[in-house]
Coordinates of C-alpha atoms in Angstrom, one line a residue:
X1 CA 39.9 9.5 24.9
X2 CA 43.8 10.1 23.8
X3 CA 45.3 13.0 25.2
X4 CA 45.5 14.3 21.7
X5 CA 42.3 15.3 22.1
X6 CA 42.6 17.4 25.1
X7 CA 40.9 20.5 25.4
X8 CA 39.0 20.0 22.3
X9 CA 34.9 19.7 22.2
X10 CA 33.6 16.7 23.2
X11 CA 31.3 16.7 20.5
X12 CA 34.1 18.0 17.8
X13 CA 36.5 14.7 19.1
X14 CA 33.6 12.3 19.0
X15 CA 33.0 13.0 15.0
X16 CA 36.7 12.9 14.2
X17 CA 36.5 9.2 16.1
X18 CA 33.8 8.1 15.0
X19 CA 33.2 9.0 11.3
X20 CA 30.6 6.5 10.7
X21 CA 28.4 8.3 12.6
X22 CA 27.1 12.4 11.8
X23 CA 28.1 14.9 13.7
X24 CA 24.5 15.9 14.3
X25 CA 23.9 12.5 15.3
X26 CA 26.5 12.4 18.1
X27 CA 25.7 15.7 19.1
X28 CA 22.3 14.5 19.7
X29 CA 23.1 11.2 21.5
X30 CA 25.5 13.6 23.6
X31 CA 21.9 15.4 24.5
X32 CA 20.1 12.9 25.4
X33 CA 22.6 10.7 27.8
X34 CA 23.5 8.3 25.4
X35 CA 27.0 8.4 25.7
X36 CA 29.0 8.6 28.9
X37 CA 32.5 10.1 29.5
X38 CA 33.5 8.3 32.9
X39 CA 29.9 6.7 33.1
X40 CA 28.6 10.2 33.5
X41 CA 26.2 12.2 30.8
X42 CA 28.9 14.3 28.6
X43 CA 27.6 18.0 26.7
X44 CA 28.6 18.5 23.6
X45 CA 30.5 22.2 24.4
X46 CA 32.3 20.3 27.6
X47 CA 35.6 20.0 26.8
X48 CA 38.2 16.9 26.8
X49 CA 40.2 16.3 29.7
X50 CA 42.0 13.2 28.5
X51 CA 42.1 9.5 29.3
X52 CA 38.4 9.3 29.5
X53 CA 36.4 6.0 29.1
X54 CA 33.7 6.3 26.3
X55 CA 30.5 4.8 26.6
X56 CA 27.6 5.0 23.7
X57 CA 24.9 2.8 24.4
X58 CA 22.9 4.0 20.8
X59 CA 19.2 4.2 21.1
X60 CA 16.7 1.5 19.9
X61 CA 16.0 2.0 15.7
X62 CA 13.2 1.1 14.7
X63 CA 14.3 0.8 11.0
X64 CA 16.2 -2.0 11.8
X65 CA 13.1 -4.6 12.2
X66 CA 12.6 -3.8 8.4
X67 CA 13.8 -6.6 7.0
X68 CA 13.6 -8.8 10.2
X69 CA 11.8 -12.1 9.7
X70 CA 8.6 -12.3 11.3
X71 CA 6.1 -15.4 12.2
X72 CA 3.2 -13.4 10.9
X73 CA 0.6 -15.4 8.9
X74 CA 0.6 -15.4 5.5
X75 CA -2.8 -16.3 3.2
X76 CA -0.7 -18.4 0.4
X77 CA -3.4 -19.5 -3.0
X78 CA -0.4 -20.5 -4.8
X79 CA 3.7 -20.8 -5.1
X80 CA 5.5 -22.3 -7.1
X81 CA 9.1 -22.0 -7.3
X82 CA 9.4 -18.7 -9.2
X83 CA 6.1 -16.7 -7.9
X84 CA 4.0 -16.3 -5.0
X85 CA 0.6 -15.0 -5.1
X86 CA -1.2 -14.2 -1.6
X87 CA -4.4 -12.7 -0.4
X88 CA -3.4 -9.7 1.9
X89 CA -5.9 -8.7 4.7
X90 CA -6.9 -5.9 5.6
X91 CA -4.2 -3.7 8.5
X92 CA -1.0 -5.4 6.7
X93 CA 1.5 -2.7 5.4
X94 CA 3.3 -4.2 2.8
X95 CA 6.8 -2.4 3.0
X96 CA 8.9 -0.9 5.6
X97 CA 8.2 2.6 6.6
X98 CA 8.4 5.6 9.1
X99 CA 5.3 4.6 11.6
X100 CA 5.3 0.5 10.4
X101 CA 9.1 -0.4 10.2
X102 CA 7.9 -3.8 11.7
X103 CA 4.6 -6.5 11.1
X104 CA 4.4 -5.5 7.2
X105 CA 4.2 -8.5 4.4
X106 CA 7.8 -8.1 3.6
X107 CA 8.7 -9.3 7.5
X108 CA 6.3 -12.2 7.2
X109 CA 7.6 -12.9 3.4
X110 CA 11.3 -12.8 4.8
X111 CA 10.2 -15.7 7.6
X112 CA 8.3 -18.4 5.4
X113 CA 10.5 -17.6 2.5
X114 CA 14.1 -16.7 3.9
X115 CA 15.5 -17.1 0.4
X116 CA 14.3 -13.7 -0.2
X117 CA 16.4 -11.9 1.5
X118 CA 18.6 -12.2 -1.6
X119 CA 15.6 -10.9 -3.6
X120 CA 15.5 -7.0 -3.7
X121 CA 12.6 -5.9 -1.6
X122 CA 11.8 -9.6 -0.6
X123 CA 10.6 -9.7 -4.2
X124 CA 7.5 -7.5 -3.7
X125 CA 6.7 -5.9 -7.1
X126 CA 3.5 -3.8 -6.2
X127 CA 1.9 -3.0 -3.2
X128 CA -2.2 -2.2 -1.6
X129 CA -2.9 0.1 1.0
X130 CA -2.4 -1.0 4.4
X131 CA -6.3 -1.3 4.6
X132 CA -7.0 -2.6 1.0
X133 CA -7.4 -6.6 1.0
X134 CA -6.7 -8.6 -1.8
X135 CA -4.3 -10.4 -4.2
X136 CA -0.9 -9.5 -4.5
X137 CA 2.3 -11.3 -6.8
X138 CA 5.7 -12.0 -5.3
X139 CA 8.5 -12.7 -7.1
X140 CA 10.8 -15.8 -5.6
X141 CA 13.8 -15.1 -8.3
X142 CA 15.6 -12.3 -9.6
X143 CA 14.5 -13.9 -12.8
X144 CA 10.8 -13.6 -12.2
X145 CA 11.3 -9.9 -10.4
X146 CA 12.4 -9.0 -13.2
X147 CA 9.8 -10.3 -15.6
X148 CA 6.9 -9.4 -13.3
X149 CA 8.1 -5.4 -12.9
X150 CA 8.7 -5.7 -16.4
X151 CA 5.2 -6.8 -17.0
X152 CA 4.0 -4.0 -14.8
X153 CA 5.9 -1.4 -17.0
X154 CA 4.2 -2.7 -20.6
X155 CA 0.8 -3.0 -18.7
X156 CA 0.7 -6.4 -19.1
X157 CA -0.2 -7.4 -15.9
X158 CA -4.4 -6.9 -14.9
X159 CA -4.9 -6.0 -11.8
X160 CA -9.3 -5.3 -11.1
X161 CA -11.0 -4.1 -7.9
X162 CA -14.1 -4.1 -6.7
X163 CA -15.6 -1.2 -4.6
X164 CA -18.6 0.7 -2.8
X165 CA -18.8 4.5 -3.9
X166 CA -21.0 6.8 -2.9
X167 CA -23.3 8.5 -5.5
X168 CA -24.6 7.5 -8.9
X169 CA -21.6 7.1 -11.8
X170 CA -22.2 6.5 -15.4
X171 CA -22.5 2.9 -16.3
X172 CA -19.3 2.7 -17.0
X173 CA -16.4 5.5 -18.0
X174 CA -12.2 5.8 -18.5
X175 CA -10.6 7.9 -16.5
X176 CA -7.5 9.5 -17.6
X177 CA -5.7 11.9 -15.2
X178 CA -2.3 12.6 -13.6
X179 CA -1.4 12.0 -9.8
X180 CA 0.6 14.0 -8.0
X181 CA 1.2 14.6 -4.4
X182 CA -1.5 17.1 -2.6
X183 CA 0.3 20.0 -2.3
X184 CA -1.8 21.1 0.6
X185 CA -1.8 17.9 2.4
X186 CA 1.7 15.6 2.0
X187 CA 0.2 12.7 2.8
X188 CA -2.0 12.7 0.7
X189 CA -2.8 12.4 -3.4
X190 CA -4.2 14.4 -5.4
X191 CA -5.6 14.1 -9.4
X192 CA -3.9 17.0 -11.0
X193 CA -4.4 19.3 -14.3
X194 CA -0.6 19.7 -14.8
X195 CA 2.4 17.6 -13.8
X196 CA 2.4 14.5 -11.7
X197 CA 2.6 11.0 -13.2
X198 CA 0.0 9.7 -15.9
X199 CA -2.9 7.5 -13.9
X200 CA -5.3 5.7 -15.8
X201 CA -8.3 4.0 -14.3
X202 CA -11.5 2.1 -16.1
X203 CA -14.8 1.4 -14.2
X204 CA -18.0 -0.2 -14.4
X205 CA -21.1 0.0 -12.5
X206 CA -21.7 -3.9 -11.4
X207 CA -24.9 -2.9 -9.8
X208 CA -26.4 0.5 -8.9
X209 CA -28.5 0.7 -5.3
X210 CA -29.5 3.7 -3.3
X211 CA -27.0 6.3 -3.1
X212 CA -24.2 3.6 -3.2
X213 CA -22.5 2.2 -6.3
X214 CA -20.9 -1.5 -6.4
X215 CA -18.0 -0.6 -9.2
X216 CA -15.1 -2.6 -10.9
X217 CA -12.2 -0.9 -11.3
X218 CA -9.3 -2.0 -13.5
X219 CA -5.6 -0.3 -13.5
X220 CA -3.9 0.9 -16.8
X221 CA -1.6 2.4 -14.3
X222 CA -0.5 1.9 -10.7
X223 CA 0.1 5.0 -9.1
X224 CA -0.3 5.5 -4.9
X225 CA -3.9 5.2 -4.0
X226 CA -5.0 5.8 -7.6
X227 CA -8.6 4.5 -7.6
X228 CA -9.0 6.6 -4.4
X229 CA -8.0 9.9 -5.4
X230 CA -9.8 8.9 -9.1
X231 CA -13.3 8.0 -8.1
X232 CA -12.9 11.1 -5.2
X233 CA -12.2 13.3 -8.2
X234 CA -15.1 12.1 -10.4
X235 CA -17.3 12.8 -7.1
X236 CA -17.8 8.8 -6.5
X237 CA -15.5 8.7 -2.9
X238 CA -14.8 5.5 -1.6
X239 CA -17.5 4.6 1.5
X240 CA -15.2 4.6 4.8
X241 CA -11.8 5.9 3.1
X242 CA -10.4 7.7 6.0
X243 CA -8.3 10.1 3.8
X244 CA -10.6 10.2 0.8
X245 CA -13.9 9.8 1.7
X246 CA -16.6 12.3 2.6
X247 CA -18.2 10.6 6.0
X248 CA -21.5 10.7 4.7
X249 CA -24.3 8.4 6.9
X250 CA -27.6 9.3 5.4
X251 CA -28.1 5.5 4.2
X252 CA -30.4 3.4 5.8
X253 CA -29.6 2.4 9.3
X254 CA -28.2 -1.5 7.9
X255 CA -26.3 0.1 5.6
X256 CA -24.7 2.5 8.5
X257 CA -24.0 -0.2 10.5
X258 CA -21.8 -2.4 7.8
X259 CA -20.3 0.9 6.9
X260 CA -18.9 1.4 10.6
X261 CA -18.1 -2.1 10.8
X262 CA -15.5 -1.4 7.6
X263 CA -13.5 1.1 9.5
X264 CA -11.3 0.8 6.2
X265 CA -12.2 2.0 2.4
X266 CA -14.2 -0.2 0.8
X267 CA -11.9 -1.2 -1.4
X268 CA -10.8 -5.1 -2.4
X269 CA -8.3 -5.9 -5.2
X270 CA -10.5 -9.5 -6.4
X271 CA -8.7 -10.6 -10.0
X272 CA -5.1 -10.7 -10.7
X273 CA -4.0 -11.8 -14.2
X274 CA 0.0 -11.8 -15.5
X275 CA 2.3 -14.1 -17.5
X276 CA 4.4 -16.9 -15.5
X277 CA 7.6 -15.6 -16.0
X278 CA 9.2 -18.9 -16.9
X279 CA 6.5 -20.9 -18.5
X280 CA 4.9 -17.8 -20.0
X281 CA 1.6 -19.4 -19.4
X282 CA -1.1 -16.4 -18.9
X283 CA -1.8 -16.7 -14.8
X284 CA -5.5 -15.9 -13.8
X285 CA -6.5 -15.4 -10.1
X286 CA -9.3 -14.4 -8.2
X287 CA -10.7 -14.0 -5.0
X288 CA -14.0 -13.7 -3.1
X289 CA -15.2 -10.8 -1.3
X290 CA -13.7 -10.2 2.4
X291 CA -16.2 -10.6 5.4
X292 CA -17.0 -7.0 6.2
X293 CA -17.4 -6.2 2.2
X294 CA -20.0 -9.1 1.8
X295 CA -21.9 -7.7 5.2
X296 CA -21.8 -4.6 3.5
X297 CA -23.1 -5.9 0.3
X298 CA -25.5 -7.4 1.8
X299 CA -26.6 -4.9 3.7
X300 CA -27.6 -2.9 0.5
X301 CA -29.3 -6.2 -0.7
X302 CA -31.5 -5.4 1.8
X303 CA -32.3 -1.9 1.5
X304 CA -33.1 -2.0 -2.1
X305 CA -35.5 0.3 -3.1
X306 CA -34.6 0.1 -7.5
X307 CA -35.2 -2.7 -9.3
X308 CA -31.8 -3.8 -11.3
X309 CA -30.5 -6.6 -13.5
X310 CA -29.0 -9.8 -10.9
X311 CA -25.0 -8.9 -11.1
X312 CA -23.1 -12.0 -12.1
X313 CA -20.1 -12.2 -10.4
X314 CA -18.3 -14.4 -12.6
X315 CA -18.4 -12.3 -15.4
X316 CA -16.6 -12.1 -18.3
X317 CA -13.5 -9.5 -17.8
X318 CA -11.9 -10.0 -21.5
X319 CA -14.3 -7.6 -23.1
X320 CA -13.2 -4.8 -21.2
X321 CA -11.0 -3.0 -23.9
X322 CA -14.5 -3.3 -25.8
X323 CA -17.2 -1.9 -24.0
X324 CA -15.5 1.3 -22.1
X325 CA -15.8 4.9 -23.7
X326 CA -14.1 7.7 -21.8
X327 CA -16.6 9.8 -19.4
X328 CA -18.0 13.0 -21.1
X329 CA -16.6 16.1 -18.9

């Protein structure tokens, strides 16, 4: 340390040297032995006696995995040189953040596709829960980002679920209301009266069975675990939704066992539609149902007790806009 600095704070010196780091910062690397005056731990309050030798050695940060490139797999059903669409499983976060700063899509993007590094955000556009499977759009251009978020804003781009809820909904019903963060519970979301940001969902029954509903959900909007929080607030949880869901287990004893098996919300994002953002051909995707989903649908298969029309699972989506009317409240 200069002699300049004699008798001053070591802490006080330290953040007048080093200005790229806080003061709060330092003071707390000071703390916790991460810097050394004379390869021995340093206080903040003790005091300078000059011609000390400073040694930080700055603790592990996690945040800087975030935009590492990882060898993570990666479940490509088509690229082309302006989009990527994948199939995410279920336990993959798709961004950086506090608690996954490593192992998310974006790493895994970064490592099969290093040219998006130069893409903001890897060119993710919209995300699914860390547990919800399902198809996803990647943008591999600033062009097509901006095309596909774009798209996203007008509502251009389909996006349609499938799920297992718990009760018996109408046939089929809109439902139009704001999301906003639980004010009781941060980390989780909550449909709201006042406030919060407009969420629109539409649904149909795809077949009714005991207690449990096999619905098709399709998003006017794309808020943060909107068809959670919507189908909770109708009275329809998700089955298995750790945050949403109610833990009920008076099905029959096939149906409990698939349901356990999920350990996830039952929740699996099947049809993706949006416009190629440099051929402006209309892009149509779908997926099958994952494993556990199909065990559990299957598992209701078998404990059928209602007689109800064969669902068709390659129906027609394009009459949607047609056949919805907005639940009566």
């Amino acid at each position: 340390m200069p002699n300049s600095y004699i008798g001053i704070r070591t802490d006080v010196a330290l953040a007048e040297i080093i200005t790229d780091l806080s003061r709060s910062k330092l003071t707390n690397w000071l703390k916790d032995g991460y810097i050394l005056l004379n390869n021995q731990p340093a206080r903040p309050k003790d005091k300078i006696n000059g011609e000390e030798v400073v040694t930080i050695t700055p603790p592990f940060d996690e945040a800087t995995l975030a935009f590492t490139a990882e060898d993570l797999p990666l479940n490509v059903i088509y690229e082309d040189e302006h989009v990527i669409v994948i199939n995410k499983p279920a336990g993959l976060t798709v961004h950086p953040g506090a608690g996954n700063w490593s192992g998310t899509l974006l790493n895994a993007l970064l490592f099969h596709y290093p040219e998006l590094s130069l893409i903001p955000r890897a060119g993710i556009v919209h995300r699914l829960d860390k547990d919800t499977t399902g198809l996803m759009v990647v943008a591999r251009t600033f062009l097509a980002q901006f095309s596909l978020v774009q798209q996203l804003q007008e509502r251009s781009v389909s996006r349609i679920y499938r799920a297992f809820v718990e009760g018996y909904p109408f046939k089929q019903g809109l439902i139009n209301k704001n999301i906003n963060r639980d004010p009781h519970n941060r980390i989780k979301m909550a449909a709201v009266a006042f406030g919060g940001r407009e969420a629109i969902t539409r649904y149909r029954v795809l077949k009714q069975f005991k207690k449990i509903a096999y619905v098709e959900c399709k998003l006017e909007t794309g808020r943060t675990h909107q068809i959670r929080v919507h189908m909770k607030d109708k009275g329809f949880p998700l089955l298995a939704d750790p945050v949403y869901g109610s833990k009920k287990n008076n099905y029959d004893p096939e149906v409990v066992d698939a349901i356990e098996q999920l350990q996830r919300q039952a929740l699996h994002a099947i049809k993706l539609s949006f416009i190629h953002p440099a051929t402006n051909e209309v892009m149509n995707f779908k997926t099958r149902l994952p494993e556990d989903l199909r065990i559990l649908l299957a598992a209701l298969n078998f404990g059928e007790e209602l007689a109800y029309e064969q669902f068709d699972d390659d129906e027609d989506d394009s009459n949607w806009e047609i056949i919805y009317v907005p639940d009566q409240d």
